[in-house]
JSON list of C-alpha atoms in Angstrom, two decimals:
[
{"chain": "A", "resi": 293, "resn": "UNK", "atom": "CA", "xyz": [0.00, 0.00, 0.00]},
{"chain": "A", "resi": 294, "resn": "UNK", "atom": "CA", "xyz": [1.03, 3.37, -0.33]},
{"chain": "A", "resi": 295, "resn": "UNK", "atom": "CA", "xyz": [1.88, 5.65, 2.42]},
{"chain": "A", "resi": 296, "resn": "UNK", "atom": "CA", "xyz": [-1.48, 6.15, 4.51]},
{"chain": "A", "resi": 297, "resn": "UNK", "atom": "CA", "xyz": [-2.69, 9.65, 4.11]},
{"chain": "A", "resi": 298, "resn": "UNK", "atom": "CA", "xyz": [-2.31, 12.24, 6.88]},
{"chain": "A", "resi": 299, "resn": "UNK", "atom": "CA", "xyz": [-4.99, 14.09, 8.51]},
{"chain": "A", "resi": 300, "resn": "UNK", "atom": "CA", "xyz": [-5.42, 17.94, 9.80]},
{"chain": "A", "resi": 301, "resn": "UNK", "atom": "CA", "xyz": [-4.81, 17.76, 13.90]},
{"chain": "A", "resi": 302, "resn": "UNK", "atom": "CA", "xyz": [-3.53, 14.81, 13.91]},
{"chain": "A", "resi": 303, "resn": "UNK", "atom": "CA", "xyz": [-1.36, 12.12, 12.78]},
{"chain": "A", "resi": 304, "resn": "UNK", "atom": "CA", "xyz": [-0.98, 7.89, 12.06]},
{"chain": "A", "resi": 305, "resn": "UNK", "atom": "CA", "xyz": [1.41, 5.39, 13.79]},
{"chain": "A", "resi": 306, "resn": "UNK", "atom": "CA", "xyz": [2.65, 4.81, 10.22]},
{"chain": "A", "resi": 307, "resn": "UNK", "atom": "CA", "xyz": [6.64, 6.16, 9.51]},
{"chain": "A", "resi": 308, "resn": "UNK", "atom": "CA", "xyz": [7.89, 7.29, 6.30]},
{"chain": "A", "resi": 309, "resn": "UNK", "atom": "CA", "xyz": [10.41, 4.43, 6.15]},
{"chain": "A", "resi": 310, "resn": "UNK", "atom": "CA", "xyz": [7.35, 1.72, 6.65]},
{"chain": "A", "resi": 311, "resn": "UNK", "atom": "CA", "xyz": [6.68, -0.92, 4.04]},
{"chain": "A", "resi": 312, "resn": "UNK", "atom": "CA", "xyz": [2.87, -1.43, 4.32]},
{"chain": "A", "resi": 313, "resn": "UNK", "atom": "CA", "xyz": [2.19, -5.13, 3.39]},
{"chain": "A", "resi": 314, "resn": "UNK", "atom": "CA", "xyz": [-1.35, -6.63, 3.29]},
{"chain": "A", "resi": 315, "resn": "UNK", "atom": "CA", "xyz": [-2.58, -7.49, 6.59]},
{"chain": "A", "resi": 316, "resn": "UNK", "atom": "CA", "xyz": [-0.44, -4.52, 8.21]},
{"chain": "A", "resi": 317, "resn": "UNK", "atom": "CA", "xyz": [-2.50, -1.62, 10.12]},
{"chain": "A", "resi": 318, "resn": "UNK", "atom": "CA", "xyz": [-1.81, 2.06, 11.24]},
{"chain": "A", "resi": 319, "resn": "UNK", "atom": "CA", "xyz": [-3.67, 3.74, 13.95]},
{"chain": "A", "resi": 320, "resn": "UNK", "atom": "CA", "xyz": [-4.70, 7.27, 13.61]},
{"chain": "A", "resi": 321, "resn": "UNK", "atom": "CA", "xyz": [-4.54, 10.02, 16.46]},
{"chain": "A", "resi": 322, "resn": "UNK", "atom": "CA", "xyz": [-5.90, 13.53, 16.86]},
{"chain": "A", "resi": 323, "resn": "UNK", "atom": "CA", "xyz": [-3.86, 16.47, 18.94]},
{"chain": "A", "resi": 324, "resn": "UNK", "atom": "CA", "xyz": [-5.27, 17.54, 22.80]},
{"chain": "A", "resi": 325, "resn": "UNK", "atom": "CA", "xyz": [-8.07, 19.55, 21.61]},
{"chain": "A", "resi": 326, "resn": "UNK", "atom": "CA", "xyz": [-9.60, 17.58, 19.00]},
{"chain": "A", "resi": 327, "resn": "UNK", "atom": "CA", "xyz": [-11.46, 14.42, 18.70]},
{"chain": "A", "resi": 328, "resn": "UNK", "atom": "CA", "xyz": [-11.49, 11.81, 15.88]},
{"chain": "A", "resi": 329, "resn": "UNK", "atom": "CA", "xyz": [-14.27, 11.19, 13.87]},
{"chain": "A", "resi": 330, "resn": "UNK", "atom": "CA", "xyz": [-14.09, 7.72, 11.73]},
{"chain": "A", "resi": 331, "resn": "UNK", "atom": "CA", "xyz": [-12.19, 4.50, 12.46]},
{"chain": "A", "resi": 332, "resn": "UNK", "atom": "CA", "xyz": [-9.09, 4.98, 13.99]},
{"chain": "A", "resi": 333, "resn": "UNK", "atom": "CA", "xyz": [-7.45, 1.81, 12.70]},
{"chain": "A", "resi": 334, "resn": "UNK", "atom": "CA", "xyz": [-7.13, 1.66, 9.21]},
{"chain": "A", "resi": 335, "resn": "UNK", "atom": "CA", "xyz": [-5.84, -1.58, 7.52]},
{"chain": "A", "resi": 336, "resn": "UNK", "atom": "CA", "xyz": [-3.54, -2.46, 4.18]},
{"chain": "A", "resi": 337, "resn": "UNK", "atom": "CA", "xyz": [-5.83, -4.89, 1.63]},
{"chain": "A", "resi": 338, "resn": "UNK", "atom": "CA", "xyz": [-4.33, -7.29, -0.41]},
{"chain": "A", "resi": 339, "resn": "UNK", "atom": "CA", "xyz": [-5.31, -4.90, -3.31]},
{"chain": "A", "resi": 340, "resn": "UNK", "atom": "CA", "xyz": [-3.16, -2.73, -2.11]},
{"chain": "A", "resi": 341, "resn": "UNK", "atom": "CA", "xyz": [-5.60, -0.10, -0.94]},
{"chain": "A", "resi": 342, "resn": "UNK", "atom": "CA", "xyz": [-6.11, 1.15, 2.48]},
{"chain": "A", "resi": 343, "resn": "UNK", "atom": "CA", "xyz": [-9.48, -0.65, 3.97]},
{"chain": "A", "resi": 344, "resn": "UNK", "atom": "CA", "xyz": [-11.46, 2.31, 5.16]},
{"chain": "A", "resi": 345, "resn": "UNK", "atom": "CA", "xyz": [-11.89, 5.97, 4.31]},
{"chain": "A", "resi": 346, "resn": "UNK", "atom": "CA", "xyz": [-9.12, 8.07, 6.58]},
{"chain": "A", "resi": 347, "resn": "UNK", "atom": "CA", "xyz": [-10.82, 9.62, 9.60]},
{"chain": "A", "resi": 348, "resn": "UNK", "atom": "CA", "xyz": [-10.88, 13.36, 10.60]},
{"chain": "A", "resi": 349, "resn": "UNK", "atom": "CA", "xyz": [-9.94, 15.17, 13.89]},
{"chain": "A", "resi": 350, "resn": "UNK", "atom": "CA", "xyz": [-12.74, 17.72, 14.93]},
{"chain": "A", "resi": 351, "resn": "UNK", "atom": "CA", "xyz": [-12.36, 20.47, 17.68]},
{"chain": "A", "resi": 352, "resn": "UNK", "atom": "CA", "xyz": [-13.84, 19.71, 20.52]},
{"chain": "A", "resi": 353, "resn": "UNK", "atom": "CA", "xyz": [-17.04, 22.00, 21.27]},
{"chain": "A", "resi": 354, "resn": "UNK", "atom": "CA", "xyz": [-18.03, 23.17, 24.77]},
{"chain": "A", "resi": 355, "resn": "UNK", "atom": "CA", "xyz": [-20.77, 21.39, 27.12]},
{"chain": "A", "resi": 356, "resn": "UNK", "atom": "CA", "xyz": [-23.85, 23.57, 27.69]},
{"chain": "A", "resi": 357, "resn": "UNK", "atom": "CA", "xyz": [-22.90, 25.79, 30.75]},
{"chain": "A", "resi": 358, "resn": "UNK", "atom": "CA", "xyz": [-24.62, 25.62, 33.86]},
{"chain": "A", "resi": 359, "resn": "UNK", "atom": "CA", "xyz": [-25.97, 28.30, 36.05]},
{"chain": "A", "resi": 360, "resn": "UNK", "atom": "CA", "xyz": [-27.68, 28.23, 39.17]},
{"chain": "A", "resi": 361, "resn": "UNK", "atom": "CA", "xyz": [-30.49, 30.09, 39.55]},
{"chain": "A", "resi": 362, "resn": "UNK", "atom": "CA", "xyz": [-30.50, 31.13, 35.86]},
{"chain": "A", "resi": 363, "resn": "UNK", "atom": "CA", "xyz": [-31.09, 30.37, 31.86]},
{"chain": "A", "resi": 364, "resn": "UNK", "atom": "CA", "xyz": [-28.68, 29.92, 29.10]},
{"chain": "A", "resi": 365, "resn": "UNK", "atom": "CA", "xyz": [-30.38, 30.77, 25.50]},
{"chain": "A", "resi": 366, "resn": "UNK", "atom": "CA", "xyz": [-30.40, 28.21, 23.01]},
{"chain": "A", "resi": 367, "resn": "UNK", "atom": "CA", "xyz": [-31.24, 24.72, 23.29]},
{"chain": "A", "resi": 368, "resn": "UNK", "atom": "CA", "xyz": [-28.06, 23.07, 21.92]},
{"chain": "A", "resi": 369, "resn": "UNK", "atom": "CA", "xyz": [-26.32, 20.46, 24.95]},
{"chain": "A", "resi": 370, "resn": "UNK", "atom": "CA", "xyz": [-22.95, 20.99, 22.80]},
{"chain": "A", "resi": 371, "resn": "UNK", "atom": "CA", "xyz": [-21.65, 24.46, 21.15]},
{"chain": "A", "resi": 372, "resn": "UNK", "atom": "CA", "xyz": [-19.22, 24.52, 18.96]},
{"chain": "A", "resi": 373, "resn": "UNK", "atom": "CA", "xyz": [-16.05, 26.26, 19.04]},
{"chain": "A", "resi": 374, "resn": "UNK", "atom": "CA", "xyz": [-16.66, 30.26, 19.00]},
{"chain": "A", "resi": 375, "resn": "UNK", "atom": "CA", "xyz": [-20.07, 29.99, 19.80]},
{"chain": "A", "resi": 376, "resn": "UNK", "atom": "CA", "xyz": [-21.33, 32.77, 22.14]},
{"chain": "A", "resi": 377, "resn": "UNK", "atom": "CA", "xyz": [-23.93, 31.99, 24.86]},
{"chain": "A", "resi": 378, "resn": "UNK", "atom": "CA", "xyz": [-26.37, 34.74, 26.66]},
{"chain": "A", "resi": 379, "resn": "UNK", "atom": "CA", "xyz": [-27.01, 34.16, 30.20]},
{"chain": "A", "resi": 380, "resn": "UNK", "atom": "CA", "xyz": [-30.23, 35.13, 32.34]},
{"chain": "A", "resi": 381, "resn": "UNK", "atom": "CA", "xyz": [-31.11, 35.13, 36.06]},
{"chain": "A", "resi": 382, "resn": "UNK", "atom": "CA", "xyz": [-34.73, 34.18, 36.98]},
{"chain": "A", "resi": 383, "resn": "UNK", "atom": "CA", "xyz": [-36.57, 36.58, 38.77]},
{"chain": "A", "resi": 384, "resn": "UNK", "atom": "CA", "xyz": [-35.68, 37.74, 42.02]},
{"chain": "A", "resi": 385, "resn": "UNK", "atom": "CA", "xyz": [-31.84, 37.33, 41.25]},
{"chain": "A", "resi": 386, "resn": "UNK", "atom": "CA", "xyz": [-28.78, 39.27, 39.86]},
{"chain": "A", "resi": 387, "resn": "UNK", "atom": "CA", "xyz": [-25.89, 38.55, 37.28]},
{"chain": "A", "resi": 388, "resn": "UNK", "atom": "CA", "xyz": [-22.56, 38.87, 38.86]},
{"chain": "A", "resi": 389, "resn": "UNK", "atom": "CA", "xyz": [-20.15, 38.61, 35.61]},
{"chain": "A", "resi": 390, "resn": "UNK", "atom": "CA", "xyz": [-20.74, 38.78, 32.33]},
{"chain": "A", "resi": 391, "resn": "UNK", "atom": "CA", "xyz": [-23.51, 37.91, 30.54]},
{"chain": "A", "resi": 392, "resn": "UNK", "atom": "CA", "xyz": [-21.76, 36.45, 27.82]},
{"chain": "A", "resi": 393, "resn": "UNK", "atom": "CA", "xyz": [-19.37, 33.45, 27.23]},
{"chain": "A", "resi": 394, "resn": "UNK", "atom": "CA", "xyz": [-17.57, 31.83, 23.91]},
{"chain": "A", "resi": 395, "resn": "UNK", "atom": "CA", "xyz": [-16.43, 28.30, 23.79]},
{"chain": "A", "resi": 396, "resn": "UNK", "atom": "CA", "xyz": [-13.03, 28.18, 23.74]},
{"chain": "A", "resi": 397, "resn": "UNK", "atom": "CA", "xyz": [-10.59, 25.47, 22.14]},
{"chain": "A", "resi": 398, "resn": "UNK", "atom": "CA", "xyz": [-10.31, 22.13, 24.88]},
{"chain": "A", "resi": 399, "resn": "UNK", "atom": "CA", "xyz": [-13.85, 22.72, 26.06]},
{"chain": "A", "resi": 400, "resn": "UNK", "atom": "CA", "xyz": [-13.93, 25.52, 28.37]},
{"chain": "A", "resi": 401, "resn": "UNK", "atom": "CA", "xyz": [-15.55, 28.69, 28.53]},
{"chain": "A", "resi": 402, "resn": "UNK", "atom": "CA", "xyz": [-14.09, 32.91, 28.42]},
{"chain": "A", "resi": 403, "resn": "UNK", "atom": "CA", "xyz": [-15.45, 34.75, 30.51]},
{"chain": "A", "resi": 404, "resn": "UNK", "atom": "CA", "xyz": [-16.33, 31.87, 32.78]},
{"chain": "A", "resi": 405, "resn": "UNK", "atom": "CA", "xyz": [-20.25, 31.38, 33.81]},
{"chain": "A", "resi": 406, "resn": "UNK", "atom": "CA", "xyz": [-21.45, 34.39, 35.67]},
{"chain": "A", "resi": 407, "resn": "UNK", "atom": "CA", "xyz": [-22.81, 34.07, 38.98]},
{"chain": "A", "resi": 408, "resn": "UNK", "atom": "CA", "xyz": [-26.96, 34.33, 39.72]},
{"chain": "A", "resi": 409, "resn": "UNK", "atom": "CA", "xyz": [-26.78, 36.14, 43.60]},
{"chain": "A", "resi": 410, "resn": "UNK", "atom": "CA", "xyz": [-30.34, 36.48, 45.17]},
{"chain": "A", "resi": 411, "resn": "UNK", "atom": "CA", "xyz": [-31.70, 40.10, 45.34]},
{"chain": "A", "resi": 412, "resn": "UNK", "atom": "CA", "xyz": [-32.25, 41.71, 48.29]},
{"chain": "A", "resi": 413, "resn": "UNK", "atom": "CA", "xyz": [-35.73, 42.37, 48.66]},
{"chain": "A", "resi": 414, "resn": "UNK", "atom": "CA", "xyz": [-37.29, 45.39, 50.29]},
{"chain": "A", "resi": 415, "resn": "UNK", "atom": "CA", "xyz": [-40.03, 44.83, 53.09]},
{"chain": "A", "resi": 416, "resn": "UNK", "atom": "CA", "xyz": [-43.73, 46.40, 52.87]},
{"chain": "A", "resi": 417, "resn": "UNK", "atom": "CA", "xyz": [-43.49, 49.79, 51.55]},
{"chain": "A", "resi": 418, "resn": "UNK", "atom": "CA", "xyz": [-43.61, 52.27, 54.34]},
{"chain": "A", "resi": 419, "resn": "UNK", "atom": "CA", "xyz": [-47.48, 53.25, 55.68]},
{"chain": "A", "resi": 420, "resn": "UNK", "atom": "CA", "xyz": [-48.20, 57.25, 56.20]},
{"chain": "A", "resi": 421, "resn": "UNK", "atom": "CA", "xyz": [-50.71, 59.02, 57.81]},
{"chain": "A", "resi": 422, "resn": "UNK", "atom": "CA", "xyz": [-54.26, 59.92, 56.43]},
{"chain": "A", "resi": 423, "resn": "UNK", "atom": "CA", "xyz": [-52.80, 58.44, 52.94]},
{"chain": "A", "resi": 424, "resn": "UNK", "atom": "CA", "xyz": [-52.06, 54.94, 51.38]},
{"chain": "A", "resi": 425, "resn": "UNK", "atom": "CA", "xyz": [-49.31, 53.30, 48.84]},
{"chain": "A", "resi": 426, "resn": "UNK", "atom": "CA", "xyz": [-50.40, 52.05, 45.48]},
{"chain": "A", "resi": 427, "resn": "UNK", "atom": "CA", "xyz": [-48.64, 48.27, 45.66]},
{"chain": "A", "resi": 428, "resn": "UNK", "atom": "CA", "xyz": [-51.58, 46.46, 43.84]},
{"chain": "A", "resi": 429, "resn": "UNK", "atom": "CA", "xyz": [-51.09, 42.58, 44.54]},
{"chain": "A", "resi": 430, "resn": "UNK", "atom": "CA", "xyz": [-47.32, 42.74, 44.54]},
{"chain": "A", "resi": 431, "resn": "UNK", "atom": "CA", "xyz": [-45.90, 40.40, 46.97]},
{"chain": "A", "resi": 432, "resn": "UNK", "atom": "CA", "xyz": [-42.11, 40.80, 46.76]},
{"chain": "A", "resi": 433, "resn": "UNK", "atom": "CA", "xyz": [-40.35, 44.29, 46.16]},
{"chain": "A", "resi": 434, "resn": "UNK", "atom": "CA", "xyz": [-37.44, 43.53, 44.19]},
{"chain": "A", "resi": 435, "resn": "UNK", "atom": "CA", "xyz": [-34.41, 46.60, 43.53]},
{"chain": "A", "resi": 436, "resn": "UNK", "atom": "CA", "xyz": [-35.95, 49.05, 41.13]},
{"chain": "A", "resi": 437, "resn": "UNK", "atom": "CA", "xyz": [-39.71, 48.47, 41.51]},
{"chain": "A", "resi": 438, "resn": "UNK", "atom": "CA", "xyz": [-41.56, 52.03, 42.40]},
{"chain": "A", "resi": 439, "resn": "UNK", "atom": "CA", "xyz": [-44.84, 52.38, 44.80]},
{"chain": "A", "resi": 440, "resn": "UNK", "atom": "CA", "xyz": [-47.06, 55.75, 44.35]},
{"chain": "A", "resi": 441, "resn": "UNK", "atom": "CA", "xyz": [-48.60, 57.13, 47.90]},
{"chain": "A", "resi": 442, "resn": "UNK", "atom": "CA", "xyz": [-51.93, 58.72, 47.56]},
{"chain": "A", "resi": 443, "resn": "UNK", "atom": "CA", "xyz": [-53.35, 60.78, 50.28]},
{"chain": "A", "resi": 444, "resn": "UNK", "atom": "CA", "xyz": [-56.74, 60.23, 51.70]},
{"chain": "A", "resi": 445, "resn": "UNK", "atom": "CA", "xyz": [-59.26, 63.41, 50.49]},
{"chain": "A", "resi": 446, "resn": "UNK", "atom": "CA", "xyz": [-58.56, 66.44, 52.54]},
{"chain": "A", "resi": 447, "resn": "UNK", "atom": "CA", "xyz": [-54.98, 65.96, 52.70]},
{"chain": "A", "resi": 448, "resn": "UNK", "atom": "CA", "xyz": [-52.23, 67.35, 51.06]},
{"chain": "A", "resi": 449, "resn": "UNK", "atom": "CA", "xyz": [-49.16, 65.26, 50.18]},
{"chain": "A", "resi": 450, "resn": "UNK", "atom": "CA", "xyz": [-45.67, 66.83, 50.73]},
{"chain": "A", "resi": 451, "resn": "UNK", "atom": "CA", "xyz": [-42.79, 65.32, 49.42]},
{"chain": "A", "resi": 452, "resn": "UNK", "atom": "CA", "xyz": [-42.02, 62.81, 47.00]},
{"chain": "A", "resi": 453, "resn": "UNK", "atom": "CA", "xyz": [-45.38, 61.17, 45.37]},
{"chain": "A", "resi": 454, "resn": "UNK", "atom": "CA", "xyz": [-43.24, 57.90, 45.00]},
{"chain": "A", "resi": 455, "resn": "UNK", "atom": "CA", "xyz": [-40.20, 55.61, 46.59]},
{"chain": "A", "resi": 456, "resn": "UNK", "atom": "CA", "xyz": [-38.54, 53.08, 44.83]},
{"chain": "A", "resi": 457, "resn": "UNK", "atom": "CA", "xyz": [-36.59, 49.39, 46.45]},
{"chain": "A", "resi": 458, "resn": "UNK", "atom": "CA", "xyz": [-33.00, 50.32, 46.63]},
{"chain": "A", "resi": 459, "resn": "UNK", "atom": "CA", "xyz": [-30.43, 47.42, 46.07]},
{"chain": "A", "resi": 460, "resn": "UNK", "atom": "CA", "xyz": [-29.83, 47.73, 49.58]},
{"chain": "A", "resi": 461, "resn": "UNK", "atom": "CA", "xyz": [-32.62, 46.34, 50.15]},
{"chain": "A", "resi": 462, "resn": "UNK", "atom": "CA", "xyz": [-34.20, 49.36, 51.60]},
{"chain": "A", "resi": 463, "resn": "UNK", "atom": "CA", "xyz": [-36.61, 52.05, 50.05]},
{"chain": "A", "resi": 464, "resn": "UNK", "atom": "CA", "xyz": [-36.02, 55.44, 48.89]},
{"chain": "A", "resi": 465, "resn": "UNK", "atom": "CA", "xyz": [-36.88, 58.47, 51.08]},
{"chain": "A", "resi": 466, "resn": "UNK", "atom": "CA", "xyz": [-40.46, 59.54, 50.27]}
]
């Protein structure tokens, strides 16, 4: 048989000095970073041809990152190489690092998977006197929600006519 062929990221067991007789094999191998796709073993025929078609070395793509408390888009369970993910925290919860990662060559992902870090919530808006808050049905103030204070009639309001949840967790001065 003739020298077996090569193969981009990677390489065969065979040497340039080898005499491939019928019967004799040659196993192929990809470089850290890639994985082969095909039969790695490859066999000479007594036709003199090699048995199978050569196999190929493919990069290896990235497993679908995890985050707690959160979403990555997409649907895929393996990216390929230079594919960008967006990540999203559920409700309630904030992204600490960056909301977007590409797969990187070996598997791994740049910037790393952010973090999803629980919100502090504020308590019941504040009551005031001879008035009321507008807070409808909402059960959890989260940062940057807003409640409107109405005054009962006769009253006058003075100040602010609305107070927002601060990410401290506490609410704005009315």
């Amino acid at each position: 048989c003739p020298q077996p062929p090569g193969i981009a990221n990677g390489k065969h067991s065979g040497q340039p000095s080898d005499t491939h007789l019928p019967g004799s094999a040659v196993q192929y191998s990809c470089r850290d970073g890639y994985s082969l796709v095909g039969n790695a073993s490859v066999s000479c025929t007594a036709e003199g041809t090699w048995s199978r078609p050569r196999p190929r070395c493919e990069a290896i793509g990235c497993k679908r990152p995890e985050i707690e408390n959160g979403r990555v888009n997409g649907l895929e369970t393996t990216y390929k190489l230079a594919d960008i993910v967006i990540f999203e925290c559920n409700f309630g919860y904030t992204l600490k690092g960056s909301q977007e990662s590409q797969c990187q060559f070996g598997g791994t992902w740049d910037p790393p998977a952010p973090i999803c870090e629980k919100m502090l919530e504020c308590p019941s808006p504040p009551n005031i006197k001879n008035g009321h808050h507008e807070s409808k049905d909402v059960k959890v103030f989260i940062p940057g929600i807003s409640v409107k204070y109405y005054c009962d009639p006769g009253y006058v309001l003075t100040g602010k006519t609305t107070v927002s949840c601060l990410t401290s967790g506490t609410w704005s001065i009315p």
